[in-house]
Coordinates of C-alpha atoms in Angstrom, one line a residue:
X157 CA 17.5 2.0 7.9
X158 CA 20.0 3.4 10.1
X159 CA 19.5 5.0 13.8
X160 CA 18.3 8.6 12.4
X161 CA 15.8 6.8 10.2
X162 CA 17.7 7.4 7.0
X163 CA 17.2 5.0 3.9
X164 CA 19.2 4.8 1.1
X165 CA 18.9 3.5 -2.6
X166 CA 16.9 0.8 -0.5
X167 CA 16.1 -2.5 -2.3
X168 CA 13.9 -5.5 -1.3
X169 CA 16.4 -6.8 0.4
X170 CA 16.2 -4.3 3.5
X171 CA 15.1 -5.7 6.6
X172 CA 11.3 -4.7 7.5
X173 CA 11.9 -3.2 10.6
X174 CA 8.7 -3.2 13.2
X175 CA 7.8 -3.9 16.7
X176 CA 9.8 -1.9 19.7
X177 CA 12.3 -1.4 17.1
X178 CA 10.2 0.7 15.2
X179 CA 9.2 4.5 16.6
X180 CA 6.3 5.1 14.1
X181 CA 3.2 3.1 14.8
X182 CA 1.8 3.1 11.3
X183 CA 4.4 2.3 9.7
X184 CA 4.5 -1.0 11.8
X185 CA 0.9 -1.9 10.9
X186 CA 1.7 -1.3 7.4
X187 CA 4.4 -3.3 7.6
X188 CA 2.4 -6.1 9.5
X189 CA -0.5 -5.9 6.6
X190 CA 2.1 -6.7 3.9
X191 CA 3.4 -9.5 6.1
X192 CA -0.1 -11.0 6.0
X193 CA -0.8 -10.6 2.4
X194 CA 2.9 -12.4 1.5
X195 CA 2.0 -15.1 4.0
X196 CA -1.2 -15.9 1.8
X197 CA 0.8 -16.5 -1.0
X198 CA 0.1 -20.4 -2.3
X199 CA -0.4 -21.5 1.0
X200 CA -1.6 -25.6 2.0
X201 CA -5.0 -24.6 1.7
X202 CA -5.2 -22.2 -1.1
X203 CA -2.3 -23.1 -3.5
X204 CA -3.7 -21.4 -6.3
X205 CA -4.1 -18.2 -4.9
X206 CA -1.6 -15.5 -5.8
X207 CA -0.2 -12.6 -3.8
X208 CA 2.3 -9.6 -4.3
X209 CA 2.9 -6.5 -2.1
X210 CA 3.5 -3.3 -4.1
X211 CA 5.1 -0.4 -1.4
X212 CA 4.7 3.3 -2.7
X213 CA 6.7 5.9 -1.4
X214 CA 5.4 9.2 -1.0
X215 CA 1.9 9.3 -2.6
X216 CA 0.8 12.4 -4.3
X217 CA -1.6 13.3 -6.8
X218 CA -6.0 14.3 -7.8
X219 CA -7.7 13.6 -4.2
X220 CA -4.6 14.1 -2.4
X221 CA -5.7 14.5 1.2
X222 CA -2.3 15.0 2.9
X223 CA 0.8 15.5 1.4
X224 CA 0.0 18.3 -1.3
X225 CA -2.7 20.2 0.9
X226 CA -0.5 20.3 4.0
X227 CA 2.4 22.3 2.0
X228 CA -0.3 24.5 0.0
X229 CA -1.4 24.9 3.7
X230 CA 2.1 25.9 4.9
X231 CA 2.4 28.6 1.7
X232 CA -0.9 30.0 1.7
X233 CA -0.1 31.1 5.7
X234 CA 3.3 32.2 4.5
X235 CA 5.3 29.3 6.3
X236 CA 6.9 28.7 2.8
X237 CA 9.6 31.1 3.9
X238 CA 11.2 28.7 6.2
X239 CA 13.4 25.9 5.9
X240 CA 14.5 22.8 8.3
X241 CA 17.9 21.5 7.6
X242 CA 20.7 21.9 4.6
X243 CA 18.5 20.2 2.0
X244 CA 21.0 18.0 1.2
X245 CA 18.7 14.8 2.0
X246 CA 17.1 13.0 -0.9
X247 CA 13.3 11.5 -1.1
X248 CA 11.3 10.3 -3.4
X249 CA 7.6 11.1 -4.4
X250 CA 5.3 9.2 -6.2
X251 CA 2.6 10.9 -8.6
X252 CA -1.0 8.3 -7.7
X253 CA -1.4 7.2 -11.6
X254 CA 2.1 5.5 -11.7
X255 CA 1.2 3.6 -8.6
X256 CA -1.9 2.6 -10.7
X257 CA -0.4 1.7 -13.4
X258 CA 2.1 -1.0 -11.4
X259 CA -0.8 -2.1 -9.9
X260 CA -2.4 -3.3 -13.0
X261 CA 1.4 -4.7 -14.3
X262 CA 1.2 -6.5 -10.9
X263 CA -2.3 -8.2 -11.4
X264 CA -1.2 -9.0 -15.2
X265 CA 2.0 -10.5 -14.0
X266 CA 0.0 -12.7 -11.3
X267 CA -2.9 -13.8 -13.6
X268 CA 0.1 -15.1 -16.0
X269 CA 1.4 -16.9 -13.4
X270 CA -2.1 -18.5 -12.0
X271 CA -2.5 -19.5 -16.2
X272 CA 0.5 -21.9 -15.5
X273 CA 0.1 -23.0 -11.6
X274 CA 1.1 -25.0 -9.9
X275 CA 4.5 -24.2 -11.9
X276 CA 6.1 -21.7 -9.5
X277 CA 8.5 -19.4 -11.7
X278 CA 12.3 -18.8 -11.1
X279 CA 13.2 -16.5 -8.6
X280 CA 14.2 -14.0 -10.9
X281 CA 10.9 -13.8 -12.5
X282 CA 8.9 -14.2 -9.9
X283 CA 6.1 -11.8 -8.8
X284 CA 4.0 -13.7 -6.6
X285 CA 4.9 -13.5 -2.7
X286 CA 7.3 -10.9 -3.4
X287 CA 7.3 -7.4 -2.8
X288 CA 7.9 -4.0 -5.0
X289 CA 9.0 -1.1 -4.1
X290 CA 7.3 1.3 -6.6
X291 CA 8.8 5.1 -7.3
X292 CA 8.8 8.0 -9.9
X293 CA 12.6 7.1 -9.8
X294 CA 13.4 10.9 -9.6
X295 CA 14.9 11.0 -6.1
X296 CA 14.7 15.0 -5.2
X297 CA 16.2 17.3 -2.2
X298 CA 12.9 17.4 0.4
X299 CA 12.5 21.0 0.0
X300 CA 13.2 21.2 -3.9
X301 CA 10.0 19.1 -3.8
X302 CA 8.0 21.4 -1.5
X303 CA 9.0 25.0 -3.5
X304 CA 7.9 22.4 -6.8
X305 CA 4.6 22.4 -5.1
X306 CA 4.4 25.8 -3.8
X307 CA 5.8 27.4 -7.1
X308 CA 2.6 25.6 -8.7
X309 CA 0.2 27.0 -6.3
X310 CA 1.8 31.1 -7.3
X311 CA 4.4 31.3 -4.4
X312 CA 7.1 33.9 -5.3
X313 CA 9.3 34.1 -2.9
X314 CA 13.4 33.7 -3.6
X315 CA 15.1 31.1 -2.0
X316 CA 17.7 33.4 -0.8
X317 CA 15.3 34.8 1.5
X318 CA 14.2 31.9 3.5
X319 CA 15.1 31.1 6.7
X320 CA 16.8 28.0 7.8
X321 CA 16.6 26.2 10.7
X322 CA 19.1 23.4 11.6
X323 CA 17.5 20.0 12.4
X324 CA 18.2 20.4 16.3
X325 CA 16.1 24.0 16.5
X326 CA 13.5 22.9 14.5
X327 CA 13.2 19.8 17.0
X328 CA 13.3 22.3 20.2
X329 CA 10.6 24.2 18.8
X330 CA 8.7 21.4 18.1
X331 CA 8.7 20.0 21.3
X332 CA 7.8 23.1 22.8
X333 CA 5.0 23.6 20.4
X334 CA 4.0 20.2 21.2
X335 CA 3.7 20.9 25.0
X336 CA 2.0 24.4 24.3
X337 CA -0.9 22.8 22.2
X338 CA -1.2 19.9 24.7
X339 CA -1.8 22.3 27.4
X340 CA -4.2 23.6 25.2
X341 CA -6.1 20.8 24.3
X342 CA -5.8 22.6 20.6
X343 CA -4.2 18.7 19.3
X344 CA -0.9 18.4 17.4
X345 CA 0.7 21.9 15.8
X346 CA 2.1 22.2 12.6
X347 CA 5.7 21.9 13.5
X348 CA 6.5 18.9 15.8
X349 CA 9.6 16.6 16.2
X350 CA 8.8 14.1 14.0
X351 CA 7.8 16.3 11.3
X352 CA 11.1 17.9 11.8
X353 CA 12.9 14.8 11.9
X354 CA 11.1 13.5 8.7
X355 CA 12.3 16.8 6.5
X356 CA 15.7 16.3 7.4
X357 CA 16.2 12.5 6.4
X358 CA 17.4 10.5 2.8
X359 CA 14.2 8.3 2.0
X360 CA 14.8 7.1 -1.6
X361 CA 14.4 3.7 -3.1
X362 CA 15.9 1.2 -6.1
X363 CA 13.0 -0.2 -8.0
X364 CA 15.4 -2.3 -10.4
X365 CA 13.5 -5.4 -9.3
X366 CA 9.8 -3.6 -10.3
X367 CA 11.4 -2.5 -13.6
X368 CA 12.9 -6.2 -14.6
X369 CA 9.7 -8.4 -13.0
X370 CA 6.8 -6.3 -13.6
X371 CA 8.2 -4.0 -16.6
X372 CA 7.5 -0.9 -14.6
X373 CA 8.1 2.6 -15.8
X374 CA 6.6 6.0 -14.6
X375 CA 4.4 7.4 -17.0
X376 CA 4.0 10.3 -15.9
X377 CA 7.0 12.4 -14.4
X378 CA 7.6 14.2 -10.9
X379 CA 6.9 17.8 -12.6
X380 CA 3.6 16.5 -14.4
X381 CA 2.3 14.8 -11.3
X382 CA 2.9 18.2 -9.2
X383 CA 1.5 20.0 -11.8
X384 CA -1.8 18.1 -12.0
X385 CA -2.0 17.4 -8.1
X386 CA -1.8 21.1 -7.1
X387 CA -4.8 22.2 -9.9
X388 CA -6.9 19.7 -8.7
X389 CA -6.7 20.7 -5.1
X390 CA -6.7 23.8 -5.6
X391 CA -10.0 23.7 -7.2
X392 CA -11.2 21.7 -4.5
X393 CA -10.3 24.9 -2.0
X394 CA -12.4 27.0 -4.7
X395 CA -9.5 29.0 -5.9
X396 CA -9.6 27.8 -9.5
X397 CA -7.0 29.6 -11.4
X398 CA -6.2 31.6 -8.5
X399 CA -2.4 31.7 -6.8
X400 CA -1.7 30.8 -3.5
X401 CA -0.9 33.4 -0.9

């Protein structure tokens, strides 16, 4: 990860970055809870017992509670109509049933492995102690993602009409919005400086180890996963069939 947070076709092999070198506090205490569930791999005590760490990126999906309600949010009080940045920078989002699914390919893979410990398998085999990062492996532009999600919920409105913001006014804003709601005791707003920051960076991932170790595919694609994630929240806000405003 470079200094503007920025992570590229990242393998396993990245560094884990935490501690004062890290700016965002959960990501450090995810990072921590991986590092104790590796270290509990075969240890002195508990030889037998098998660990693996599978890292998602960008959940979404049925009982989504943050990342599709928060842009339905943004289009049903017409904030659709703004953009952050050139959306030029890649991420990738992860429909909830595929992270299942490598979950179960996961436990398979480490019940194999318990059937012939102590035997520790080669390193390019292994799944136990290791960690996966776990994709739809469709890397898309941020907001190609967010009008995917807001076309699903019945916005309409051309691209050529929005608004767009470069990173640096977005941020200014966001500070001052931050300030304003401080004073006001009213919490965090909706635009802020690290949400800013977060729409304007490249977070997508290689999974090339997941797909030769644990024989992981998507089964269900980035367009499916939207599809069925907005219905189902949708209905949960009681508008059915209804399109979003």
């Amino acid at each position: 990860m470079d200094k503007d947070g920025n992570l590229v076709n990242a393998d396993e092999r990245w560094p884990v970055v935490m501690g004062s070198e890290q700016p965002e506090y959960y990501t450090t205490t995810k990072a921590q809870g991986e590092a104790i569930v590796l270290e509990s791999n075969r240890t002195t005590s508990h030889p037998n017992f098998l660990t693996t760490a599978i890292r998602p990126a960008g959940i979404f999906g049925e009982g989504d509670v943050q990342m599709l309600p928060s842009m339905l949010k943004a289009s049903q009080q017409g904030q659709s109509k703004v953009q952050i940045g050139d959306n030029q920078n890649l991420f990738d989002f992860t429909y909830v049933e595929n992270i299942a699914h490598a979950h179960l390919l996961a436990t398979q893979a480490l019940l194999a492995t318990h059937r012939i410990a102590p035997t520790i398998p080669l390193d390019t085999e292994r799944v136990d102690g290791e960690a996966f990062f776990i994709t739809n492996d469709s890397p898309v532009y941020f907001w190609d993602f967010a009008r995917m999600v807001w076309k699903e919920g019945g916005e309409t409105q051309e691209v050529s009409k929005n608004w767009v913001l470069s990173k640096d006014f977005a941020m200014a804003i966001g500070m001052i919005m931050e300030w304003v709601y401080w004073a006001m005791g009213k919490g965090a707003p909706n635009l802020t400086r690290q949400r800013a920051r977060y729409t304007c960076i490249n977070r997508y991932y290689c999974i090339d180890k997941a797909k030769r170790r644990l024989g992981y595919e998507p089964m269900v694609s980035l367009e499916e996963g939207v599809r069925r994630g907005v219905k189902d929240i949708m209905s949960r806000q009681g508008l059915g069939d209804k399109k979003a405003q």
